[in-house]
Coordinates of C-alpha atoms in Angstrom, one line a residue:
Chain A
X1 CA -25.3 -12.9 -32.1
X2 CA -27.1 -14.3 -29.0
X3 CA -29.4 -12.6 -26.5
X4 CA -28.4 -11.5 -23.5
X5 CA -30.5 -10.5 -20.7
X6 CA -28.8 -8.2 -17.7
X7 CA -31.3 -8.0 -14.7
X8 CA -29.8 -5.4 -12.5
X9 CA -28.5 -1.8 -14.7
X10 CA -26.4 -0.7 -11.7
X11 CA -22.1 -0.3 -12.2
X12 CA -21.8 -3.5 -13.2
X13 CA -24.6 -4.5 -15.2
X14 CA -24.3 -1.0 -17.0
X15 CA -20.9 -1.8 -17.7
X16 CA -20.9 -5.0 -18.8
X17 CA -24.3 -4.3 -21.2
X18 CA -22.4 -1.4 -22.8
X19 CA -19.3 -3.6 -23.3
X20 CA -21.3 -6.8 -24.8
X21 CA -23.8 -3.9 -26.8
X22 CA -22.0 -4.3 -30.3
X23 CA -21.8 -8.1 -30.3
X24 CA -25.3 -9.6 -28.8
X25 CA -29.0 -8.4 -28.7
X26 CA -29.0 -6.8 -25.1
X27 CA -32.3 -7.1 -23.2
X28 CA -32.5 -5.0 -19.6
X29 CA -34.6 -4.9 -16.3
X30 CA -34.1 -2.8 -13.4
X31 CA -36.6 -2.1 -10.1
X32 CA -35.7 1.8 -11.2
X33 CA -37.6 2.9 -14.4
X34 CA -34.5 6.1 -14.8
X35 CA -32.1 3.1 -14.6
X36 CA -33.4 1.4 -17.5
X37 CA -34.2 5.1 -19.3
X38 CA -30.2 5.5 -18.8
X39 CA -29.2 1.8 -19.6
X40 CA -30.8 2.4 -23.1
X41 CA -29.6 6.2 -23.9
X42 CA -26.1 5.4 -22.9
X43 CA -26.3 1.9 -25.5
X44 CA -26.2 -0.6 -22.2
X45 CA -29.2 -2.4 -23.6
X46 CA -31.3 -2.3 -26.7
X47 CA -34.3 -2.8 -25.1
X48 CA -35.7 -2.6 -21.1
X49 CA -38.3 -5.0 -20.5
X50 CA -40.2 -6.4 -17.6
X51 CA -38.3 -9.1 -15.4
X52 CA -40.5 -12.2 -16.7
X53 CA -39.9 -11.0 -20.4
X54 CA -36.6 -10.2 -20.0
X55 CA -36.1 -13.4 -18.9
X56 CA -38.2 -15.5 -21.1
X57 CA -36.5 -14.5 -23.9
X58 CA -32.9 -14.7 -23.2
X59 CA -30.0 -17.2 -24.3
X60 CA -28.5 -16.1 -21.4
X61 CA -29.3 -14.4 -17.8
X62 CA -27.0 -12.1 -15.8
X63 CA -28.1 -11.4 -12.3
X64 CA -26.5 -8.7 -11.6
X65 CA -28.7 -7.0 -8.6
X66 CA -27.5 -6.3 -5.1
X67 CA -25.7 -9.2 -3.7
X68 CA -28.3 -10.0 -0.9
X69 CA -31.1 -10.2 -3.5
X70 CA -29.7 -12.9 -6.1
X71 CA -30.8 -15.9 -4.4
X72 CA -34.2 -14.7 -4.7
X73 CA -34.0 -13.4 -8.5
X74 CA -33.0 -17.4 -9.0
X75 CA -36.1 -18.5 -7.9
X76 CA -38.1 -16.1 -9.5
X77 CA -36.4 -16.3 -12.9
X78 CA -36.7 -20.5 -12.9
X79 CA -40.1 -20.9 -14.5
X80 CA -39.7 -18.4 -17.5
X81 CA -35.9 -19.4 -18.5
X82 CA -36.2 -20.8 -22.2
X83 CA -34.8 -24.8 -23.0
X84 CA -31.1 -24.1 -23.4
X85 CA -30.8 -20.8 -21.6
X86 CA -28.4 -20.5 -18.9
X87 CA -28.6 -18.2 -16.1
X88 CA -25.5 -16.8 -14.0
X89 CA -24.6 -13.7 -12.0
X90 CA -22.0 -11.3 -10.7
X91 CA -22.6 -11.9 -7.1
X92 CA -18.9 -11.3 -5.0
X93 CA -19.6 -14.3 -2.9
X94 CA -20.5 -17.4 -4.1
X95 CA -21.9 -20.3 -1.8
X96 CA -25.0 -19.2 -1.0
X97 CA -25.9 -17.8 -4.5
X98 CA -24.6 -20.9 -6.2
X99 CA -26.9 -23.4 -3.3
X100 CA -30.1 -21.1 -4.3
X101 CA -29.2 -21.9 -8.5
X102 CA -28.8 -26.1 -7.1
X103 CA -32.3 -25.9 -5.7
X104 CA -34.4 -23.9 -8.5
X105 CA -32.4 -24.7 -11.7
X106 CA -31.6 -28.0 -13.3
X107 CA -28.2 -29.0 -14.0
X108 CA -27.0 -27.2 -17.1
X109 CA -29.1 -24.2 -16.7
X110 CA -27.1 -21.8 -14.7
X111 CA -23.2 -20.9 -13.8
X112 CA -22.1 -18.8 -10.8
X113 CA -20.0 -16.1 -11.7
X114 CA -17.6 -12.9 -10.4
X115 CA -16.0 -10.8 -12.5
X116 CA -13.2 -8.8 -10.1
X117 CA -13.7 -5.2 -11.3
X118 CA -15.6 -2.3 -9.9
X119 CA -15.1 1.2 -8.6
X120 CA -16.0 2.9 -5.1
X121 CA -19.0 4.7 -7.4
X122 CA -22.1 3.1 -8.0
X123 CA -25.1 3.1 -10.9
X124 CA -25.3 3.2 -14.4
X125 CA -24.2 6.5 -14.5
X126 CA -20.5 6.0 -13.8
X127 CA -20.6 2.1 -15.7
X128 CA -17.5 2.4 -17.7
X129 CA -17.0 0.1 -21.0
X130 CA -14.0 -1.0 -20.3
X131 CA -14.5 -2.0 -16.8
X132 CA -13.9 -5.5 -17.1
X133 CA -11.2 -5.6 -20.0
X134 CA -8.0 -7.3 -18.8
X135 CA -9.7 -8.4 -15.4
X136 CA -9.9 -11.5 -13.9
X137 CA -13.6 -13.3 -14.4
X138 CA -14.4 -16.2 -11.8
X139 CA -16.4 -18.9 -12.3
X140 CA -17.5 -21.8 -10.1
X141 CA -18.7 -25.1 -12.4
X142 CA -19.0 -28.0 -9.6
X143 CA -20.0 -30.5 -12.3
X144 CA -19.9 -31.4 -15.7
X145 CA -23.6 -29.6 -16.6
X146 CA -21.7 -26.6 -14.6
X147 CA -19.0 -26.8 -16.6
X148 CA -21.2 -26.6 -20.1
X149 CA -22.6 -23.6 -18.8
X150 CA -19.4 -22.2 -18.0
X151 CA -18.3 -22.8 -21.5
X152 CA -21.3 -21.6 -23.5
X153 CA -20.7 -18.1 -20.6
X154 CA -17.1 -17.9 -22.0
X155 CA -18.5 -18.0 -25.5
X156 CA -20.9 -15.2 -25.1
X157 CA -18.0 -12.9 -23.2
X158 CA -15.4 -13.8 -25.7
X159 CA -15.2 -10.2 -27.4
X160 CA -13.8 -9.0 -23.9
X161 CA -10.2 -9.6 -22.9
X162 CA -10.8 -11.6 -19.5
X163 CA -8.5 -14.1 -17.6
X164 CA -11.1 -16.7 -16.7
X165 CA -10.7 -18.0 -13.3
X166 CA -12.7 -21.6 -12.3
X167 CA -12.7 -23.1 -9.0
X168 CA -15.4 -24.0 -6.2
X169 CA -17.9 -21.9 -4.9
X170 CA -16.6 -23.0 -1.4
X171 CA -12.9 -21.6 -2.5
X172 CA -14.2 -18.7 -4.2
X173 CA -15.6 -17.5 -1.4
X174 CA -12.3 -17.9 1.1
X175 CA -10.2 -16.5 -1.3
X176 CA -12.3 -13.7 -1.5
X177 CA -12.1 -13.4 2.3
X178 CA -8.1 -12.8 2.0
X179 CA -7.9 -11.0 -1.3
X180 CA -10.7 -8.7 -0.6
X181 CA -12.8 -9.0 2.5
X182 CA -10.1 -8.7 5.3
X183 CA -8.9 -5.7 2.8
X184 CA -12.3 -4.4 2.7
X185 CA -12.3 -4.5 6.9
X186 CA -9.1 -3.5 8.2
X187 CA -9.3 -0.5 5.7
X188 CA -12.1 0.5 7.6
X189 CA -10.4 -0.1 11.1
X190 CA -7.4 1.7 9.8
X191 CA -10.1 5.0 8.9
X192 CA -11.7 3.9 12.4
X193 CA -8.6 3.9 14.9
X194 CA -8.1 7.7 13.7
X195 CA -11.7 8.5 14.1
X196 CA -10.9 7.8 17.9
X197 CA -7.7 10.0 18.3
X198 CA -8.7 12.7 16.6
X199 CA -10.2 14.8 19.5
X200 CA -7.1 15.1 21.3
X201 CA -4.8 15.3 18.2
X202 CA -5.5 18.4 16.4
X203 CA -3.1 18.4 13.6
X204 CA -4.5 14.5 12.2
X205 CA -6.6 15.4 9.0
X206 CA -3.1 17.5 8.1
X207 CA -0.7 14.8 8.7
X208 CA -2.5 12.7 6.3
X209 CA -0.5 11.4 3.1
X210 CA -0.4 8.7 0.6
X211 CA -0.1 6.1 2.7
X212 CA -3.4 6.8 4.3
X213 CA -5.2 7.9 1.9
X214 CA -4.8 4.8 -0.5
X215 CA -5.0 2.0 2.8
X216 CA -8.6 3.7 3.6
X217 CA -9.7 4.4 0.0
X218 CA -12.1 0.5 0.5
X219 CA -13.2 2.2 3.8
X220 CA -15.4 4.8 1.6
X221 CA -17.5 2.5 0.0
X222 CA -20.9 2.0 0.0
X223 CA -21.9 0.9 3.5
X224 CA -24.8 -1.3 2.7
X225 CA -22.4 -3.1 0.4
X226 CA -19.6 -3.4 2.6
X227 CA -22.5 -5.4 5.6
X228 CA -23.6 -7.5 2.7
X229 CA -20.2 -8.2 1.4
X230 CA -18.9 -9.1 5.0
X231 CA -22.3 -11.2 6.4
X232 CA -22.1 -13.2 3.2
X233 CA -19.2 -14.6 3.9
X234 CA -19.0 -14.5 7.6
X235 CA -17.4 -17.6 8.3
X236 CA -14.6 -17.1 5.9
X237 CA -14.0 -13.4 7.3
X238 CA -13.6 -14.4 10.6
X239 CA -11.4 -17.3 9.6
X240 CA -9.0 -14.6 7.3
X241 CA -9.9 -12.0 10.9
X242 CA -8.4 -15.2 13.2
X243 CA -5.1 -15.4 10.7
X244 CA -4.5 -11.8 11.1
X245 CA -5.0 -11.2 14.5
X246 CA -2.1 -14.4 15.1
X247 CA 0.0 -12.4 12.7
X248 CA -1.2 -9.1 15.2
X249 CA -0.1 -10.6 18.4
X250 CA 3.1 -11.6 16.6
X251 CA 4.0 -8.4 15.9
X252 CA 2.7 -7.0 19.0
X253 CA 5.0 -9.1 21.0
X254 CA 8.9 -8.0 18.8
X255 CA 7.4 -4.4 19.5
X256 CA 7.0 -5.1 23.2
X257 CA 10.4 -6.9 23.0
X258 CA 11.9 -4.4 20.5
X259 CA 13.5 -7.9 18.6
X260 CA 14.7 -5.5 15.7
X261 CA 16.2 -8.6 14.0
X262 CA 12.9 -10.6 14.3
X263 CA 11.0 -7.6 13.6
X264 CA 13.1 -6.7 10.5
X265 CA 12.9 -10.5 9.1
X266 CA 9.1 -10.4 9.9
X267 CA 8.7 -7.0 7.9
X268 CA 11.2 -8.1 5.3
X269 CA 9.6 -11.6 4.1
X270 CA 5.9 -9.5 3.9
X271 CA 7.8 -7.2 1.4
X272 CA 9.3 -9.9 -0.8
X273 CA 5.7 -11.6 -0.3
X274 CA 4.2 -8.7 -2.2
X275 CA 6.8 -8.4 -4.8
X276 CA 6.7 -12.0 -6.0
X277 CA 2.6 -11.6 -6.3
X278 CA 2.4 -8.2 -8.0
X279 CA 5.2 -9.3 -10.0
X280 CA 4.4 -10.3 -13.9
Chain B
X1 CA 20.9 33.7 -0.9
X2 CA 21.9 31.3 2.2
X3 CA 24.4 28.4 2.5
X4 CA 22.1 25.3 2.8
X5 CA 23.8 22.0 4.1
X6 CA 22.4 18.6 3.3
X7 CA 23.7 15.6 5.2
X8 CA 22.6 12.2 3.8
X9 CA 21.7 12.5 -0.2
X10 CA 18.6 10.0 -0.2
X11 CA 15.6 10.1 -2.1
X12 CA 14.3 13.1 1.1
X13 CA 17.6 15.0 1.3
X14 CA 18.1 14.6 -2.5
X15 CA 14.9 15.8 -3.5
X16 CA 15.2 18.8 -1.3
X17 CA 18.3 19.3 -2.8
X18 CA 17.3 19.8 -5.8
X19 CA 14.1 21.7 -5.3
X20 CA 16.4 24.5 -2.7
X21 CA 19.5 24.5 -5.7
X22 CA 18.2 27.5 -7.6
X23 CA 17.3 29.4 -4.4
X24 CA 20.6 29.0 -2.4
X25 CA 24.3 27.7 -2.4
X26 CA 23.5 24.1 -1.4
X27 CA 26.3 21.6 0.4
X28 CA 26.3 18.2 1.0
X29 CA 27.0 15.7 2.6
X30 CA 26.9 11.7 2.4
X31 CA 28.6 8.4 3.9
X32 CA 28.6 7.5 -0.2
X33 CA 31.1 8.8 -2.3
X34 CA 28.9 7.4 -5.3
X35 CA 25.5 9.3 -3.8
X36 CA 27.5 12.9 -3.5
X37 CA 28.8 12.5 -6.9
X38 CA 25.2 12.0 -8.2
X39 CA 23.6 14.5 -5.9
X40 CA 26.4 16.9 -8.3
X41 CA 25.4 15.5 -11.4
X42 CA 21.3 16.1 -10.6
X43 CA 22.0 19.6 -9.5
X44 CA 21.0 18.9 -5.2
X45 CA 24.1 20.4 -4.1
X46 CA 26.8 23.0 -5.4
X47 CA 29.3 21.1 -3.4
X48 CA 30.1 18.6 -1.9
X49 CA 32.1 18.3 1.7
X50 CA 33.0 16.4 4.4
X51 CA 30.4 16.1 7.2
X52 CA 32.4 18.5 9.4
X53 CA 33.0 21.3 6.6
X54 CA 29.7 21.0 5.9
X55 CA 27.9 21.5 9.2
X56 CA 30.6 24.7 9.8
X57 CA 29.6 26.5 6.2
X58 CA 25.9 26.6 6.5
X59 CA 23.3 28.7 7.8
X60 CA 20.8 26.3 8.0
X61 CA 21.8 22.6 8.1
X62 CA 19.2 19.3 7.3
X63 CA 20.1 16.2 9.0
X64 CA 18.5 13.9 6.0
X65 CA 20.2 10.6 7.1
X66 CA 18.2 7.3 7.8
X67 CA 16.0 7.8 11.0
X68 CA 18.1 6.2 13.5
X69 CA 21.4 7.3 12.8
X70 CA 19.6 11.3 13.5
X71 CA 20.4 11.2 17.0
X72 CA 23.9 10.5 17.0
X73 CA 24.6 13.3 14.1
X74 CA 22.8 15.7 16.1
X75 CA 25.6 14.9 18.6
X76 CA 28.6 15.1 15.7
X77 CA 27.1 18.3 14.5
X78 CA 26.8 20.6 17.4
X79 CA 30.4 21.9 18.1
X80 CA 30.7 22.6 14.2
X81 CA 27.6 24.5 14.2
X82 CA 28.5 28.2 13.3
X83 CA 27.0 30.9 15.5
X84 CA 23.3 31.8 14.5
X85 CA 22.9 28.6 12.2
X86 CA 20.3 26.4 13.0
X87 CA 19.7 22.7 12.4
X88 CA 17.1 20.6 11.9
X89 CA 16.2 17.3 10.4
X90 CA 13.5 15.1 8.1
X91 CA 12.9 12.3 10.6
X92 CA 9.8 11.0 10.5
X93 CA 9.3 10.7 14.6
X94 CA 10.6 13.3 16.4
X95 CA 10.5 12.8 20.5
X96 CA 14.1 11.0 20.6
X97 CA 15.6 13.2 17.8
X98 CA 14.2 16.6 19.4
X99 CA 15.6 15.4 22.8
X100 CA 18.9 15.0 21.2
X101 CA 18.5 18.0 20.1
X102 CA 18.1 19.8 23.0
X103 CA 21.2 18.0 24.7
X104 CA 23.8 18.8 22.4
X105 CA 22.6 22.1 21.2
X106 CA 21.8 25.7 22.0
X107 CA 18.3 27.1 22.6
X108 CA 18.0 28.9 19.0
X109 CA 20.1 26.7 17.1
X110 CA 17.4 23.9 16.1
X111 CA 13.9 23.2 15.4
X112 CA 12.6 19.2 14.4
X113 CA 11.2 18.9 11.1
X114 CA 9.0 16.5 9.2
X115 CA 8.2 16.8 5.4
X116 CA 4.9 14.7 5.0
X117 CA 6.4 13.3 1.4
X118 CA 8.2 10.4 0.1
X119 CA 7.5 7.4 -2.1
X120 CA 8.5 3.2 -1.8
X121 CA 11.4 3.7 -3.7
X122 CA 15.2 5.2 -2.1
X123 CA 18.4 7.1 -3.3
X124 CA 19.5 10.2 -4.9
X125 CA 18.3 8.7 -8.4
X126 CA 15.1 8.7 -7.2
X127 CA 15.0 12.0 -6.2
X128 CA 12.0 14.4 -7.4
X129 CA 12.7 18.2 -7.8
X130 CA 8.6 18.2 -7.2
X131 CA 8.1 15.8 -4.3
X132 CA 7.7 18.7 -1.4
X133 CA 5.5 20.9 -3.7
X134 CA 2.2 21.1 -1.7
X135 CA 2.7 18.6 0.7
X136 CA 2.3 19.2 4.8
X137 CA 6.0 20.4 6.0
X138 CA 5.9 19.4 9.9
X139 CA 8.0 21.2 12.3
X140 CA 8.2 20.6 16.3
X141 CA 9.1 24.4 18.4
X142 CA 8.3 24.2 22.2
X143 CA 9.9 27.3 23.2
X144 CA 10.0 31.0 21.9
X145 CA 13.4 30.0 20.8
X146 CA 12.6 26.9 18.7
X147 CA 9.7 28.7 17.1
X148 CA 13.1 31.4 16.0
X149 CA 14.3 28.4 14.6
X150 CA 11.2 27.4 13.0
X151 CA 11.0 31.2 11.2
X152 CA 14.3 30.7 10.1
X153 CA 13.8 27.3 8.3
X154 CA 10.4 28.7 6.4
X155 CA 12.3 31.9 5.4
X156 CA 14.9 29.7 3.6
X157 CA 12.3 26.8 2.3
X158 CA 9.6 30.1 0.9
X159 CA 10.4 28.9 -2.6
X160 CA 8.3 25.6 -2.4
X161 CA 4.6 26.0 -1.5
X162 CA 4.4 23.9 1.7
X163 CA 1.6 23.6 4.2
X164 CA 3.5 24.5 7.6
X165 CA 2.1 22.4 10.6
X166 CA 3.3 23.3 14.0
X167 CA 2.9 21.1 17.2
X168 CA 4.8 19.1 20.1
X169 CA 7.6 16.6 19.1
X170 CA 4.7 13.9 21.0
X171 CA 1.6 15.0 19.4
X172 CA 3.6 14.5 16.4
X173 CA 4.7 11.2 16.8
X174 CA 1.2 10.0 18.4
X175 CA -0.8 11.9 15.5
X176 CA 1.6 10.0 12.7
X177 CA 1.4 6.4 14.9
X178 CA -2.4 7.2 13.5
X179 CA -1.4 8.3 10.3
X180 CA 1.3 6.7 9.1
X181 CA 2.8 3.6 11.6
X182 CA -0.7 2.2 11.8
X183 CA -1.5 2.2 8.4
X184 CA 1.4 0.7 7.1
X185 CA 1.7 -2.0 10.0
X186 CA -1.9 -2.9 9.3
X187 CA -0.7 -3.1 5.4
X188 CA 1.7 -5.9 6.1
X189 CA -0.8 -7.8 8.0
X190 CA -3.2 -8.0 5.7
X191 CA -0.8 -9.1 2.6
X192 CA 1.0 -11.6 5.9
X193 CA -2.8 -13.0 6.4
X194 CA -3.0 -14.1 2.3
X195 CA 0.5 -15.0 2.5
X196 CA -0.5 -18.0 4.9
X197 CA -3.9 -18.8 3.1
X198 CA -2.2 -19.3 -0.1
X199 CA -1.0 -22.9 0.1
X200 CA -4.8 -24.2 0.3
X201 CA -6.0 -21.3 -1.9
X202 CA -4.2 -21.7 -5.6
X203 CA -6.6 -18.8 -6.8
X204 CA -4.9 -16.4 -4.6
X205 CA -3.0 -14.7 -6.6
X206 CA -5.4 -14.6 -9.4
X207 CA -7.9 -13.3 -7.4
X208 CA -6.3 -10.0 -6.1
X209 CA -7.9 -6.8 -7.3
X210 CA -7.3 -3.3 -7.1
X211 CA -8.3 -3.1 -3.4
X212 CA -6.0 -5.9 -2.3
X213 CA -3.0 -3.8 -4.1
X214 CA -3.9 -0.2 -2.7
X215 CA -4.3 -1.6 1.1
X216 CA -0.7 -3.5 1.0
X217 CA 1.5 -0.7 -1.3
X218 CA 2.8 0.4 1.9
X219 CA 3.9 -3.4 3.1
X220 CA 6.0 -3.1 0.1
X221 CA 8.2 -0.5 1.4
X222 CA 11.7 -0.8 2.7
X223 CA 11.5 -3.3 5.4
X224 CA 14.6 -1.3 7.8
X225 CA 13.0 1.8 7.2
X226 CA 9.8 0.1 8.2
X227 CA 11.1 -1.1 11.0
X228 CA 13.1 1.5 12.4
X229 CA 9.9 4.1 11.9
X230 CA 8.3 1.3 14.2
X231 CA 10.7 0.9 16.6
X232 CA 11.2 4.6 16.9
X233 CA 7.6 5.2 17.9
X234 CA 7.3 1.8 19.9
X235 CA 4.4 3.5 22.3
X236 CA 2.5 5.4 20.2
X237 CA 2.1 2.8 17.9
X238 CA 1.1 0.2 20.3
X239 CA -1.5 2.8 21.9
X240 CA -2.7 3.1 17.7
X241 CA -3.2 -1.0 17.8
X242 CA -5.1 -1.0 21.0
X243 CA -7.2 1.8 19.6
X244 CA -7.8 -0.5 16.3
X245 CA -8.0 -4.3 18.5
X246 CA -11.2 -2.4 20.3
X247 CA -13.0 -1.4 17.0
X248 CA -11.8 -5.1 15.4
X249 CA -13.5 -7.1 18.8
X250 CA -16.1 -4.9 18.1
X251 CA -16.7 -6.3 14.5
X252 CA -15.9 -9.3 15.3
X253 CA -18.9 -9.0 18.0
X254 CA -20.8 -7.7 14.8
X255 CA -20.0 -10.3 12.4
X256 CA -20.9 -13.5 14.9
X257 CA -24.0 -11.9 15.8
X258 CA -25.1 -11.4 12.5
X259 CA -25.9 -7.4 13.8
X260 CA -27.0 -6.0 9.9
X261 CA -27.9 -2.4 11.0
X262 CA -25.3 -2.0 13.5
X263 CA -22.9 -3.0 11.1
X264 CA -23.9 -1.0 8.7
X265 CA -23.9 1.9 10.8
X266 CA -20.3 1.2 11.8
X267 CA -19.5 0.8 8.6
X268 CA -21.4 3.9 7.3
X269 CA -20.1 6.2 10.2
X270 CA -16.4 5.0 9.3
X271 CA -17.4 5.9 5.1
X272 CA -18.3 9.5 6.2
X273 CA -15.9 10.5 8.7
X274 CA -13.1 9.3 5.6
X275 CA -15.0 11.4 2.8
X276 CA -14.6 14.0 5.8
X277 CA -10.7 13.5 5.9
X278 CA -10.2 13.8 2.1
X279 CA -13.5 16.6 1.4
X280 CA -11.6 20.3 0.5

């Protein structure tokens, strides 16, 4: 029985606070008073304190604010961590968060972390206690010290069924570009495209099925999460955006042609593709 | 009561089979000895004949045979057809099937069709007595005799609750370039884009989350379907990319100026027009 402190009581932080309740002492601090009012009734914390308490008096810190504001949190939570603490996050991007934790924390004090769960719905109101179970938790140690804190995470999450994931913050971050940023954007392209057409095509909304409903399901998310999400890992974005506009042009060109065979064998290998990775 | 023919016994024609079975005497038709005898067996036809029998003891026959071979049956069909029978199809483009159509046949004697339905998977053993029920039914009249046709082919499918859309064998096919070609061409790109990260990225697979599986389900359909629904609406669907290529360069634009509100607002507009689309 450690404590735990969750700084953030939004979707995840809710979550993960409800899900950890019956095993560690759960501290909590939001910006949003009602946040931490719900955090408490729906057993997501014990207690909601200030950010500097909340801090001071945990074994271990989870950032789990808005993307954009973790590197700040960091540096704010540096001076009241306790000796032996460690501090990570859920941030969905990783360099930048993991750069700010190399220049305010010492070596041993803090893990970057990303578990890869979450819904299209936000707040602690729809947090959900089994959110994370069976999901696949990142985490980025670059160094031995890293790698203790990693472990002594894992400890503290060992009630919760997770496949723990650990590679570079650097790799995190372009695999996150494929695997959900590129999803994320061309989702929203998809949505957008139709947006266009629609004035001289009367009958669109009707002729909408499955297909479109589940390839523009990212494209509803919460907009200010989507910019953050996609200028946090600009680079990588436009690196995945470059490998799919190749692919584009490629395609592009057997339609022009009408190379059925080429077009087939292109379509073909992208199916068997998705079978071998969604395959147990 | 009617005589109902089904030519081709797939997942579509079965289905419709089965659904039509306790409402009429349904025939059948299909290139697969193996496939008739099931479509028996499931209760989708009464019956079943050779093509030619077929076409000449029906009121109303479905031409539910894969996309490109529609033409050419149309063809086969017509001097079988018995007088005041119509035909129609399930082809999921309609401007080379309705022109067929109005080559080989009598004003009166068809109408295109489209059931907006189906799933990844193929065959009469697929087949789901439920898989029309409240789903968009698509047909194409452009004269007072194809809208006969059209009363015709609702009388005989009143059973199952269908929404009835009616427009122009083109503004079908551009509207489901939008709707349905785009979406899943745009779903094999974006699993194609991970497919050549993943020799750097070892993650990759690890890493892929609910998202990443929603936006490439449709990539993992049947690649000569796939691209024979391309092929067959070649224009539209290159119009549909050009549409998106303008919004991507647009991002793109975003994304390497670092443009947070405008991007947000892009992003934002693009969330609200979808909850639009899917709002009752």
């Amino acid at each position: 029985m450690k404590t735990i402190s969750i700084i953030g009581l939004g979707l995840i932080g809710g979550s993960l606070g409800m899900r950890l309740y019956p095993h560690h002492h759960i501290l909590g601090h939001d910006l949003m008073k009602r946040s931490m009012e719900e955090a408490v009734e729906r057993k997501a914390i014990h207690e909601a304190l200030s950010f500097n308490d909340a801090v001071a008096k945990a074994d271990l810190v989870i950032l789990a604010a808005p993307l954009s504001k973790i590197p700040e949190l960091v540096e704010r939570a540096a001076p009241f961590l306790k000796p032996g603490a460690v501090l990570t996050d859920v941030g969905s991007t990783k360099s930048k968060i993991c750069a700010a934790m190399r220049t305010h924390l010492k070596p041993g004090q803090f893990v970057g972390g990303h578990p890869m769960a979450g819904t299209e719905h936000r707040g602690i109101k729809n947090a959900q206690i089994d959110l994370f179970d069976e999901k696949t938790f990142a985490l980025t140690p670059e160094s031995p010290e890293e790698e203790e804190a990693a472990k002594k995470v894992k400890e503290l999450f060992k009630a919760i069924p997770l496949t723990w994931v650990s590679l570079s913050a650097d790799e995190h971050d372009l695999t996150v570009a494929y695997t959900s940023h590129l999803p994320y954007l061309m989702s929203v392209l998809i949505a957008r495209a139709s947006m266009g057409a629609t004035k001289n095509l009367p009958h669109l909304r009707e002729m909408m099925g499955s297909g479109f409903k589940d390839t523009t399901r990212l494209a509803g998310q919460n907009p200010t999460l989507g910019r953050d999400l996609c200028l946090s890992n600009n680079q990588n974005l436009q690196t995945a955006i470059a490998q799919l506009r190749y692919s584009l042009s490629q395609v592009e060109w057997l339609l022009e042609n009408e190379s059925r065979s080429a077009l087939e064998l292109l379509l073909e290998e992208t199916a068997g593709w998705r079978t071998v990775l969604f395959e147990e």
